[in-house]
Every structure is written in C-alpha cells, then in structure tokens.
Amino acid sequence: MVTLRIDGRKVTVRKLSTILDAARKLDIPIPTLCHHPELSPYGGCRLCIVEVKGSAKPVASCTTFAKEGMDIITSSPNLEQLRRTTLELLLSDHPTDCMVCERAGDCKLQELAYFYGIRENRFLGERRVYTKKDNNPFIERDMEKCILCGQCVRVCDEIQGVGAIDFAYRGLKTKICPPFEKDLNCEFCGQCVAICPTGALTGKMWTHRGRQNFKEVDTVCPYCGCGCNLTLFVRQNEVIRISSKENTINKGWLCAKGRFGYEFIKSPDRLKKPLIRIGPKDRSANDSAFKEVEWDEALDYIASRLKEIKAKYGPDAIAGLSSARCTSEENYLFQKFMRAVIGTNNVDHCARY
Ligand code: FES
C-alpha cells in the first residue's frame, strides 16, 4: 500500500494504483476523456493532468502511479488554463453541429466545453474533412467527431479481442479506421459505440430517433443464459435503443444480439399465442399446419399427449429440448420436470445444434 496526499487529504491505495485512482477514492473530480477503468491506461487527452509537488511539469494522473509521500494538487489556475487550452485545441477540429448530433446532451466533450465555458474557437487552421460513409449495417462512423481518445481501439482489442480498428496515418491525418479504410466488418458488438465519448460512433438503428426524454427500463437480455443486464430506452411504447450500465454483472459490455437485435420486439411475425400442429389427415387442403390456441388449451393438450405416450411407449420415448434463451432457473426446472415427472434423461438444448 502507498499513502499520499491529494489536495491536502491523506489517502492510502494499493501499489500500482494511479493518482487518478487515488483521487477517485476520495471523490475528487478530475476531468478525463481517454480514461476508462476497465481499459489499459493511455494518457492521450492530457485533461487529467495534476501537479506533483517537486515536479517541474504537470503529469497525467491516469498514467502516473501513486507513490509513497506524494503531494498532489488537482486544481490550480495553471492546471485549469492548460485543460482549457487542451479542450480548445480538441474543439478547434471538431464539428459544432451539436443541434443535430446524436450524442448532444450525452457527449463528454460537450459537457466539458460547457463546464469550461468555451464558446469561440481561437485556433483557426486546417480541419479534417472525411466524406467516406461506412456502409456497415449497424455502426455510424463520423470520424470528424473523433477526438482520438483511442477507447474504441482498446475496447475492441482488450475486451472483445477482435482488433477490428486501429490508429492509421500520423499527425493531423491520424484517424481510427478498419484496415485499408474498408467498411467496418466485425462482430458488431457495439462496445466501441458504448464507450465513445462523443458522437463519432453511434448506432444506425437509433439515428434521429430521439436523444432525450426516454423512459429507461432495466431488464435482462433474452438471448442467452449469460443474463447480461440491459437498459431499454423506450419512447411511446417502442424500444428505440439498448445499452447497459457499467455497474452491472456484464460491466456494461454486450454482444451484437443484446445491443442491436431488438427489432423482433415489434415484429408482426412474433408469436403471441401457443400453436398446436395439426396433422395432414385432420386438415383440409387450405388449412394451416398450425392452430392458434389459448394457453390453457395448449397446456392440457401437452399434458394429455405426454401421459398417453408415456403409458404406451414408456418415458424414454419422450425427449425434452430446452433453450439457451431461458434463464438458468428455467432450464433447471425443465430438466427437473423431465427427470422427476416424465422419468427420462432425454434432455438437451438448442445451443448444441
Ligand atoms: S484521461 Fe488521462 S490523459 Fe486522458
């Protein structure tokens, strides 16, 4: 453990903690744009600078380890001026189309510009102009809004293990893109969208469908047994977008299905009632092979057929196929029902197809 002082307050943290970790332990706010607690330190944005007594220059608190006896200042006229200048430089090459930006109101850069009261751009000069549109089906990439914080690159590599994007070129031309600037062709988990602090990466499915005044509904993903926590952004009884909170079991990370696979909710093809299959002998030529019934009728039918089959052929003539889309508890109950009630070990599930 190491003990240091931050803004006059003593704090003890584990070895290899950063100054930023120590400040957060004391709830001392330090602005950041490229830092994420689940990703490796990067030190790119320089907003988290702090003064270390005895050091000639400020240091980035997100990449500097806390050391025994350190004395840190997190806010001073000099630090605030440096942070302000850094923000002005970022904004000098950033579109100011907040009126139509998908992330307005939820953009870290906008929030910091507001906090530091930056209205005018005093750094005039060449700006990035990217006209290429990415034709991938899920992720809108507006690289003029990218602040090169690198969080998308790190999350894709370190959390998802895909490495679909990286920094390319150098200097003013530096940009984040897939290899050879091709269209994005990845797993489309959307972690990069979730982590992007600006409007550079957003979901195509929810573009121009609203930014605020959503009802937020916390729920569990219906796709597999992992049970990832979702937050649905609902307006007028329709799910507009899905994200996940950082303090959940899945730490806010989702897969493509959880994040983008929600259009089935309003699909007109969705089954709302049980169907009973009608054999060819019992239906006329134009009849459907299925009859829609109420739950009571369906359950009675299943119970009577199971009893009949078991009495005639024995329990092993019956097999149960469960689903990875059920919860662990539901799957447990299902196998219990097959073994204890039906009397067979013929249980399987769709994930083994
Ligand atoms: S948060 Fe530390 S340099 Fe960006």
GROMACS .gro file of C-alpha atoms and ligand atoms in nm:
model
  357
    1MET     CA    1   0.000   0.000   0.000
    2VAL     CA    2   0.111   0.359  -0.053
    3THR     CA    3  -0.006   0.672   0.125
    4LEU     CA    4  -0.012   1.010  -0.044
    5ARG     CA    5  -0.182   1.347  -0.013
    6ILE     CA    6  -0.426   1.485  -0.266
    7ASP     CA    7  -0.546   1.842  -0.225
    8GLY     CA    8  -0.433   1.824   0.135
    9ARG     CA    9  -0.622   1.500   0.211
   10LYS     CA   10  -0.446   1.176   0.301
   11VAL     CA   11  -0.532   0.860   0.110
   12THR     CA   12  -0.393   0.507   0.110
   13VAL     CA   13  -0.419   0.296  -0.203
   14ARG     CA   14  -0.279  -0.033  -0.330
   15LYS     CA   15   0.062  -0.034  -0.500
   16LEU     CA   16   0.036   0.023  -0.878
   17SER     CA   17  -0.273   0.242  -0.834
   18THR     CA   18  -0.260   0.561  -1.035
   19ILE     CA   19  -0.300   0.912  -0.897
   20LEU     CA   20  -0.641   0.917  -1.069
   21ASP     CA   21  -0.746   0.600  -0.882
   22ALA     CA   22  -0.641   0.762  -0.555
   23ALA     CA   23  -0.829   1.086  -0.634
   24ARG     CA   24  -1.142   0.889  -0.723
   25LYS     CA   25  -1.117   0.707  -0.393
   26LEU     CA   26  -1.153   1.049  -0.229
   27ASP     CA   27  -1.429   1.152  -0.475
   28ILE     CA   28  -1.208   1.433  -0.604
   29PRO     CA   29  -1.322   1.512  -0.960
   30ILE     CA   30  -1.054   1.516  -1.231
   31PRO     CA   31  -1.174   1.557  -1.592
   32THR     CA   32  -1.089   1.271  -1.830
   33LEU     CA   33  -1.163   1.192  -2.192
   34CYS     CA   34  -0.946   0.893  -2.279
   35HIS     CA   35  -0.956   0.705  -1.950
   36HIS     CA   36  -1.176   0.402  -1.880
   37PRO     CA   37  -1.132   0.199  -1.561
   38GLU     CA   38  -1.160  -0.134  -1.748
   39LEU     CA   39  -0.902  -0.046  -2.015
   40SER     CA   40  -0.525  -0.006  -2.009
   41PRO     CA   41  -0.407   0.349  -1.933
   42TYR     CA   42  -0.345   0.555  -2.244
   43GLY     CA   43  -0.264   0.912  -2.145
   44GLY     CA   44  -0.374   1.064  -2.474
   45CYS     CA   45  -0.606   1.352  -2.392
   46ARG     CA   46  -0.399   1.522  -2.118
   47LEU     CA   47  -0.707   1.653  -1.942
   48CYS     CA   48  -0.637   1.461  -1.625
   49ILE     CA   49  -0.313   1.649  -1.554
   50VAL     CA   50  -0.224   1.722  -1.194
   51GLU     CA   51   0.065   1.895  -1.019
   52VAL     CA   52   0.305   1.685  -0.815
   53LYS     CA   53   0.496   1.889  -0.559
   54GLY     CA   54   0.864   1.877  -0.651
   55SER     CA   55   0.799   1.803  -1.022
   56ALA     CA   56   0.868   2.070  -1.280
   57LYS     CA   57   0.572   1.985  -1.503
   58PRO     CA   58   0.218   1.856  -1.453
   59VAL     CA   59   0.171   1.484  -1.511
   60ALA     CA   60  -0.121   1.280  -1.646
   61SER     CA   61  -0.289   1.134  -1.338
   62CYS     CA   62  -0.432   0.836  -1.532
   63THR     CA   63  -0.086   0.704  -1.623
   64THR     CA   64   0.124   0.810  -1.324
   65PHE     CA   65   0.147   0.564  -1.038
   66ALA     CA   66   0.079   0.687  -0.687
   67LYS     CA   67   0.397   0.683  -0.478
   68GLU     CA   68   0.455   0.698  -0.106
   69GLY     CA   69   0.460   1.056   0.026
   70MET     CA   70   0.344   1.221  -0.298
   71ASP     CA   71   0.173   1.559  -0.257
   72ILE     CA   72  -0.075   1.625  -0.538
   73ILE     CA   73  -0.274   1.931  -0.644
   74THR     CA   74  -0.564   1.854  -0.877
   75SER     CA   75  -0.687   2.206  -0.945
   76SER     CA   76  -0.497   2.535  -0.977
   77PRO     CA   77  -0.520   2.836  -1.213
   78ASN     CA   78  -0.232   2.689  -1.415
   79LEU     CA   79  -0.392   2.343  -1.446
   80GLU     CA   80  -0.731   2.486  -1.536
   81GLN     CA   81  -0.573   2.706  -1.804
   82LEU     CA   82  -0.386   2.407  -1.950
   83ARG     CA   83  -0.704   2.194  -1.951
   84ARG     CA   84  -0.897   2.475  -2.112
   85THR     CA   85  -0.635   2.511  -2.387
   86THR     CA   86  -0.639   2.135  -2.448
   87LEU     CA   87  -1.017   2.146  -2.484
   88GLU     CA   88  -0.996   2.443  -2.719
   89LEU     CA   89  -0.748   2.251  -2.936
   90LEU     CA   90  -0.980   1.949  -2.946
   91LEU     CA   91  -1.277   2.168  -3.031
   92SER     CA   92  -1.081   2.354  -3.300
   93ASP     CA   93  -1.104   2.039  -3.512
   94HIS     CA   94  -1.446   1.922  -3.407
   95PRO     CA   95  -1.777   1.997  -3.583
   96THR     CA   96  -2.002   2.224  -3.381
   97ASP     CA   97  -2.322   2.066  -3.506
   98CYS     CA   98  -2.447   1.978  -3.160
   99MET     CA   99  -2.801   2.076  -3.268
  100VAL     CA  100  -2.822   1.767  -3.485
  101CYS     CA  101  -2.561   1.545  -3.322
  102GLU     CA  102  -2.691   1.213  -3.194
  103ARG     CA  103  -2.491   1.246  -2.871
  104ALA     CA  104  -2.583   1.604  -2.776
  105GLY     CA  105  -2.662   1.605  -2.406
  106ASP     CA  106  -2.466   1.283  -2.360
  107CYS     CA  107  -2.128   1.392  -2.501
  108LYS     CA  108  -1.829   1.426  -2.271
  109LEU     CA  109  -1.663   1.685  -2.492
  110GLN     CA  110  -1.977   1.899  -2.500
  111GLU     CA  111  -2.010   1.867  -2.123
  112LEU     CA  112  -1.650   1.980  -2.067
  113ALA     CA  113  -1.686   2.267  -2.314
  114TYR     CA  114  -1.993   2.374  -2.117
  115PHE     CA  115  -1.811   2.337  -1.788
  116TYR     CA  116  -1.515   2.545  -1.909
  117GLY     CA  117  -1.741   2.794  -2.087
  118ILE     CA  118  -1.576   2.753  -2.430
  119ARG     CA  119  -1.779   2.931  -2.698
  120GLU     CA  120  -1.531   3.056  -2.953
  121ASN     CA  121  -1.266   2.876  -3.148
  122ARG     CA  122  -0.945   3.077  -3.125
  123PHE     CA  123  -0.733   2.818  -3.311
  124LEU     CA  124  -0.807   2.855  -3.679
  125GLY     CA  125  -0.648   2.629  -3.935
  126GLU     CA  126  -0.678   2.314  -4.136
  127ARG     CA  127  -0.958   2.080  -4.034
  128ARG     CA  128  -1.025   1.716  -4.101
  129VAL     CA  129  -1.282   1.651  -4.370
  130TYR     CA  130  -1.395   1.291  -4.412
  131THR     CA  131  -1.666   1.229  -4.666
  132LYS     CA  132  -1.648   0.850  -4.685
  133LYS     CA  133  -1.953   0.680  -4.545
  134ASP     CA  134  -1.917   0.340  -4.385
  135ASN     CA  135  -2.173   0.101  -4.530
  136ASN     CA  136  -2.176  -0.143  -4.242
  137PRO     CA  137  -2.527  -0.225  -4.119
  138PHE     CA  138  -2.504  -0.117  -3.752
  139ILE     CA  139  -2.248   0.148  -3.664
  140GLU     CA  140  -2.246   0.507  -3.786
  141ARG     CA  141  -1.888   0.634  -3.800
  142ASP     CA  142  -1.847   1.011  -3.818
  143MET     CA  143  -1.472   1.044  -3.785
  144GLU     CA  144  -1.472   1.424  -3.795
  145LYS     CA  145  -1.612   1.400  -3.442
  146CYS     CA  146  -1.341   1.159  -3.328
  147ILE     CA  147  -1.110   1.304  -3.061
  148LEU     CA  148  -0.863   1.014  -3.095
  149CYS     CA  149  -0.903   0.909  -2.734
  150GLY     CA  150  -0.845   0.551  -2.850
  151GLN     CA  151  -1.107   0.398  -2.621
  152CYS     CA  152  -1.279   0.225  -2.914
  153VAL     CA  153  -0.948   0.073  -3.026
  154ARG     CA  154  -0.868  -0.052  -2.677
  155VAL     CA  155  -1.214  -0.190  -2.603
  156CYS     CA  156  -1.218  -0.375  -2.937
  157ASP     CA  157  -0.877  -0.524  -2.865
  158GLU     CA  158  -0.870  -0.570  -2.487
  159ILE     CA  159  -1.232  -0.654  -2.404
  160GLN     CA  160  -1.370  -0.801  -2.725
  161GLY     CA  161  -1.042  -0.947  -2.854
  162VAL     CA  162  -1.127  -0.855  -3.211
  163GLY     CA  163  -0.897  -0.568  -3.312
  164ALA     CA  164  -1.120  -0.455  -3.597
  165ILE     CA  165  -0.997  -0.094  -3.582
  166ASP     CA  166  -0.676   0.089  -3.505
  167PHE     CA  167  -0.498   0.421  -3.545
  168ALA     CA  168  -0.387   0.489  -3.902
  169TYR     CA  169  -0.167   0.763  -4.051
  170ARG     CA  170   0.016   1.027  -3.847
  171GLY     CA  171  -0.016   1.392  -3.739
  172LEU     CA  172  -0.327   1.581  -3.849
  173LYS     CA  173  -0.418   1.288  -4.073
  174THR     CA  174  -0.436   1.043  -3.782
  175LYS     CA  175  -0.764   0.859  -3.782
  176ILE     CA  176  -0.918   0.546  -3.641
  177CYS     CA  177  -1.040   0.305  -3.904
  178PRO     CA  178  -1.057  -0.060  -4.012
  179PRO     CA  179  -0.764  -0.196  -4.218
  180PHE     CA  180  -0.718  -0.014  -4.551
  181GLU     CA  181  -1.012   0.211  -4.458
  182LYS     CA  182  -1.257  -0.055  -4.565
  183ASP     CA  183  -1.609  -0.064  -4.426
  184LEU     CA  184  -1.630  -0.196  -4.074
  185ASN     CA  185  -1.670  -0.572  -4.084
  186CYS     CA  186  -1.654  -0.707  -3.730
  187GLU     CA  187  -1.870  -0.880  -3.470
  188PHE     CA  188  -2.075  -0.560  -3.429
  189CYS     CA  189  -2.084  -0.594  -3.052
  190GLY     CA  190  -2.105  -0.214  -3.037
  191GLN     CA  191  -1.869  -0.182  -2.738
  192CYS     CA  192  -1.698   0.096  -2.935
  193VAL     CA  193  -2.031   0.278  -2.967
  194ALA     CA  194  -2.098   0.243  -2.597
  195ILE     CA  195  -1.757   0.374  -2.496
  196CYS     CA  196  -1.716   0.659  -2.747
  197PRO     CA  197  -1.726   0.987  -2.551
  198THR     CA  198  -1.850   1.194  -2.849
  199GLY     CA  199  -2.082   1.146  -3.147
  200ALA     CA  200  -1.810   0.979  -3.358
  201LEU     CA  201  -1.963   0.633  -3.315
  202THR     CA  202  -2.336   0.584  -3.283
  203GLY     CA  203  -2.591   0.316  -3.369
  204LYS     CA  204  -2.751   0.343  -3.713
  205MET     CA  205  -3.072   0.191  -3.581
  206TRP     CA  206  -3.141   0.481  -3.347
  207THR     CA  207  -3.009   0.772  -3.551
  208HIS     CA  208  -3.253   1.067  -3.549
  209ARG     CA  209  -3.497   0.875  -3.333
  210GLY     CA  210  -3.455   1.091  -3.027
  211ARG     CA  211  -3.186   1.193  -2.781
  212GLN     CA  212  -3.363   1.256  -2.452
  213ASN     CA  213  -3.690   1.207  -2.266
  214PHE     CA  214  -3.677   0.831  -2.284
  215LYS     CA  215  -3.824   0.602  -2.026
  216GLU     CA  216  -3.531   0.386  -1.913
  217VAL     CA  217  -3.624   0.027  -1.834
  218ASP     CA  218  -3.367  -0.209  -1.680
  219THR     CA  219  -3.410  -0.571  -1.783
  220VAL     CA  220  -3.218  -0.891  -1.866
  221CYS     CA  221  -3.112  -0.986  -2.218
  222PRO     CA  222  -3.343  -1.251  -2.368
  223TYR     CA  223  -3.081  -1.413  -2.591
  224CYS     CA  224  -2.870  -1.647  -2.380
  225GLY     CA  225  -2.807  -1.778  -2.033
  226CYS     CA  226  -2.536  -1.518  -1.954
  227GLY     CA  227  -2.808  -1.291  -1.822
  228CYS     CA  228  -2.649  -0.961  -1.927
  229ASN     CA  229  -2.826  -0.656  -1.789
  230LEU     CA  230  -2.981  -0.424  -2.044
  231THR     CA  231  -3.129  -0.077  -2.024
  232LEU     CA  232  -3.403  -0.018  -2.278
  233PHE     CA  233  -3.460   0.339  -2.394
  234VAL     CA  234  -3.833   0.347  -2.458
  235ARG     CA  235  -4.048   0.612  -2.616
  236GLN     CA  236  -4.419   0.577  -2.687
  237ASN     CA  237  -4.406   0.211  -2.602
  238GLU     CA  238  -4.130   0.143  -2.853
  239VAL     CA  239  -3.771   0.040  -2.778
  240ILE     CA  240  -3.553   0.294  -2.958
  241ARG     CA  241  -3.213   0.185  -2.836
  242ILE     CA  242  -3.041  -0.051  -2.593
  243SER     CA  243  -2.739  -0.003  -2.373
  244SER     CA  244  -2.607  -0.145  -2.050
  245LYS     CA  245  -2.484   0.018  -1.730
  246GLU     CA  246  -2.127  -0.012  -1.606
  247ASN     CA  247  -2.223  -0.132  -1.258
  248THR     CA  248  -2.392  -0.448  -1.388
  249ILE     CA  249  -2.286  -0.813  -1.394
  250ASN     CA  250  -2.167  -0.765  -1.754
  251LYS     CA  251  -1.997  -0.432  -1.667
  252GLY     CA  252  -2.188  -0.260  -1.947
  253TRP     CA  253  -2.046  -0.485  -2.222
  254LEU     CA  254  -2.291  -0.651  -2.462
  255CYS     CA  255  -2.279  -0.867  -2.773
  256ALA     CA  256  -2.431  -0.778  -3.111
  257LYS     CA  257  -2.756  -0.956  -3.033
  258GLY     CA  258  -2.805  -0.787  -2.699
  259ARG     CA  259  -2.724  -0.441  -2.830
  260PHE     CA  260  -2.873  -0.444  -3.179
  261GLY     CA  261  -3.103  -0.747  -3.201
  262TYR     CA  262  -3.419  -0.594  -3.059
  263GLU     CA  263  -3.635  -0.533  -3.364
  264PHE     CA  264  -3.813  -0.865  -3.308
  265ILE     CA  265  -3.999  -0.694  -3.023
  266LYS     CA  266  -4.226  -0.512  -3.263
  267SER     CA  267  -4.221  -0.772  -3.541
  268PRO     CA  268  -4.569  -0.854  -3.674
  269ASP     CA  269  -4.448  -1.215  -3.720
  270ARG     CA  270  -4.392  -1.256  -3.349
  271LEU     CA  271  -4.586  -1.540  -3.186
  272LYS     CA  272  -4.820  -1.414  -2.919
  273LYS     CA  273  -5.018  -1.733  -2.853
  274PRO     CA  274  -4.934  -2.106  -2.850
  275LEU     CA  275  -4.976  -2.303  -3.172
  276ILE     CA  276  -5.083  -2.666  -3.197
  277ARG     CA  277  -4.968  -2.855  -3.501
  278ILE     CA  278  -5.249  -3.016  -3.699
  279GLY     CA  279  -5.163  -3.338  -3.878
  280PRO     CA  280  -5.228  -3.353  -4.257
  281LYS     CA  281  -5.510  -3.602  -4.203
  282ASP     CA  282  -5.701  -3.361  -3.978
  283ARG     CA  283  -5.692  -3.057  -4.200
  284SER     CA  284  -5.832  -2.959  -4.535
  285ALA     CA  285  -5.607  -2.856  -4.824
  286ASN     CA  286  -5.612  -2.482  -4.740
  287ASP     CA  287  -5.573  -2.517  -4.364
  288SER     CA  288  -5.260  -2.401  -4.192
  289ALA     CA  289  -5.048  -2.670  -4.030
  290PHE     CA  290  -5.089  -2.483  -3.700
  291LYS     CA  291  -5.390  -2.386  -3.493
  292GLU     CA  292  -5.367  -2.085  -3.260
  293VAL     CA  293  -5.499  -2.169  -2.913
  294GLU     CA  294  -5.514  -2.024  -2.561
  295TRP     CA  295  -5.254  -2.130  -2.304
  296ASP     CA  296  -5.497  -2.347  -2.105
  297GLU     CA  297  -5.585  -2.550  -2.411
  298ALA     CA  298  -5.220  -2.585  -2.513
  299LEU     CA  299  -5.111  -2.700  -2.166
  300ASP     CA  300  -5.399  -2.950  -2.138
  301TYR     CA  301  -5.310  -3.086  -2.480
  302ILE     CA  302  -4.941  -3.125  -2.390
  303ALA     CA  303  -5.023  -3.296  -2.059
  304SER     CA  304  -5.266  -3.543  -2.214
  305ARG     CA  305  -5.030  -3.631  -2.501
  306LEU     CA  306  -4.734  -3.678  -2.268
  307LYS     CA  307  -4.939  -3.909  -2.046
  308GLU     CA  308  -5.061  -4.103  -2.347
  309ILE     CA  309  -4.714  -4.150  -2.497
  310LYS     CA  310  -4.558  -4.240  -2.163
  311ALA     CA  311  -4.828  -4.502  -2.094
  312LYS     CA  312  -4.798  -4.656  -2.439
  313TYR     CA  313  -4.422  -4.643  -2.509
  314GLY     CA  314  -4.255  -4.563  -2.175
  315PRO     CA  315  -4.082  -4.239  -2.058
  316ASP     CA  316  -3.777  -4.279  -2.284
  317ALA     CA  317  -4.000  -4.232  -2.586
  318ILE     CA  318  -4.012  -3.867  -2.480
  319ALA     CA  319  -3.733  -3.611  -2.515
  320GLY     CA  320  -3.720  -3.250  -2.398
  321LEU     CA  321  -3.541  -2.975  -2.587
  322SER     CA  322  -3.479  -2.663  -2.384
  323SER     CA  323  -3.332  -2.330  -2.484
  324ALA     CA  324  -3.024  -2.124  -2.410
  325ARG     CA  325  -3.259  -1.827  -2.423
  326CYS     CA  326  -3.423  -1.936  -2.100
  327THR     CA  327  -3.277  -1.835  -1.766
  328SER     CA  328  -3.065  -2.082  -1.568
  329GLU     CA  329  -3.358  -2.125  -1.328
  330GLU     CA  330  -3.598  -2.210  -1.611
  331ASN     CA  331  -3.355  -2.461  -1.758
  332TYR     CA  332  -3.304  -2.617  -1.415
  333LEU     CA  333  -3.680  -2.656  -1.371
  334PHE     CA  334  -3.712  -2.803  -1.718
  335GLN     CA  335  -3.458  -3.081  -1.662
  336LYS     CA  336  -3.614  -3.146  -1.320
  337PHE     CA  337  -3.954  -3.184  -1.484
  338MET     CA  338  -3.817  -3.421  -1.749
  339ARG     CA  339  -3.633  -3.638  -1.495
  340ALA     CA  340  -3.867  -3.633  -1.195
  341VAL     CA  341  -4.208  -3.604  -1.363
  342ILE     CA  342  -4.164  -3.766  -1.705
  343GLY     CA  343  -3.892  -4.004  -1.587
  344THR     CA  344  -3.635  -3.970  -1.866
  345ASN     CA  345  -3.284  -3.831  -1.902
  346ASN     CA  346  -3.351  -3.732  -2.260
  347VAL     CA  347  -3.288  -3.361  -2.212
  348ASP     CA  348  -3.098  -3.136  -2.446
  349HIS     CA  349  -3.095  -2.773  -2.554
  350CYS     CA  350  -3.076  -2.571  -2.871
  351ALA     CA  351  -2.723  -2.435  -2.811
  352ARG     CA  352  -2.583  -2.780  -2.912
  353TYR     CA  353  -2.727  -2.767  -3.262
  354FES     S1  354  -0.763   1.079  -1.907
  354FES    FE1  355  -0.558   1.093  -1.859
  354FES     S2  356  -0.470   1.158  -2.041
  354FES    FE2  357  -0.678   1.129  -2.095
   0.00000   0.00000   0.00000
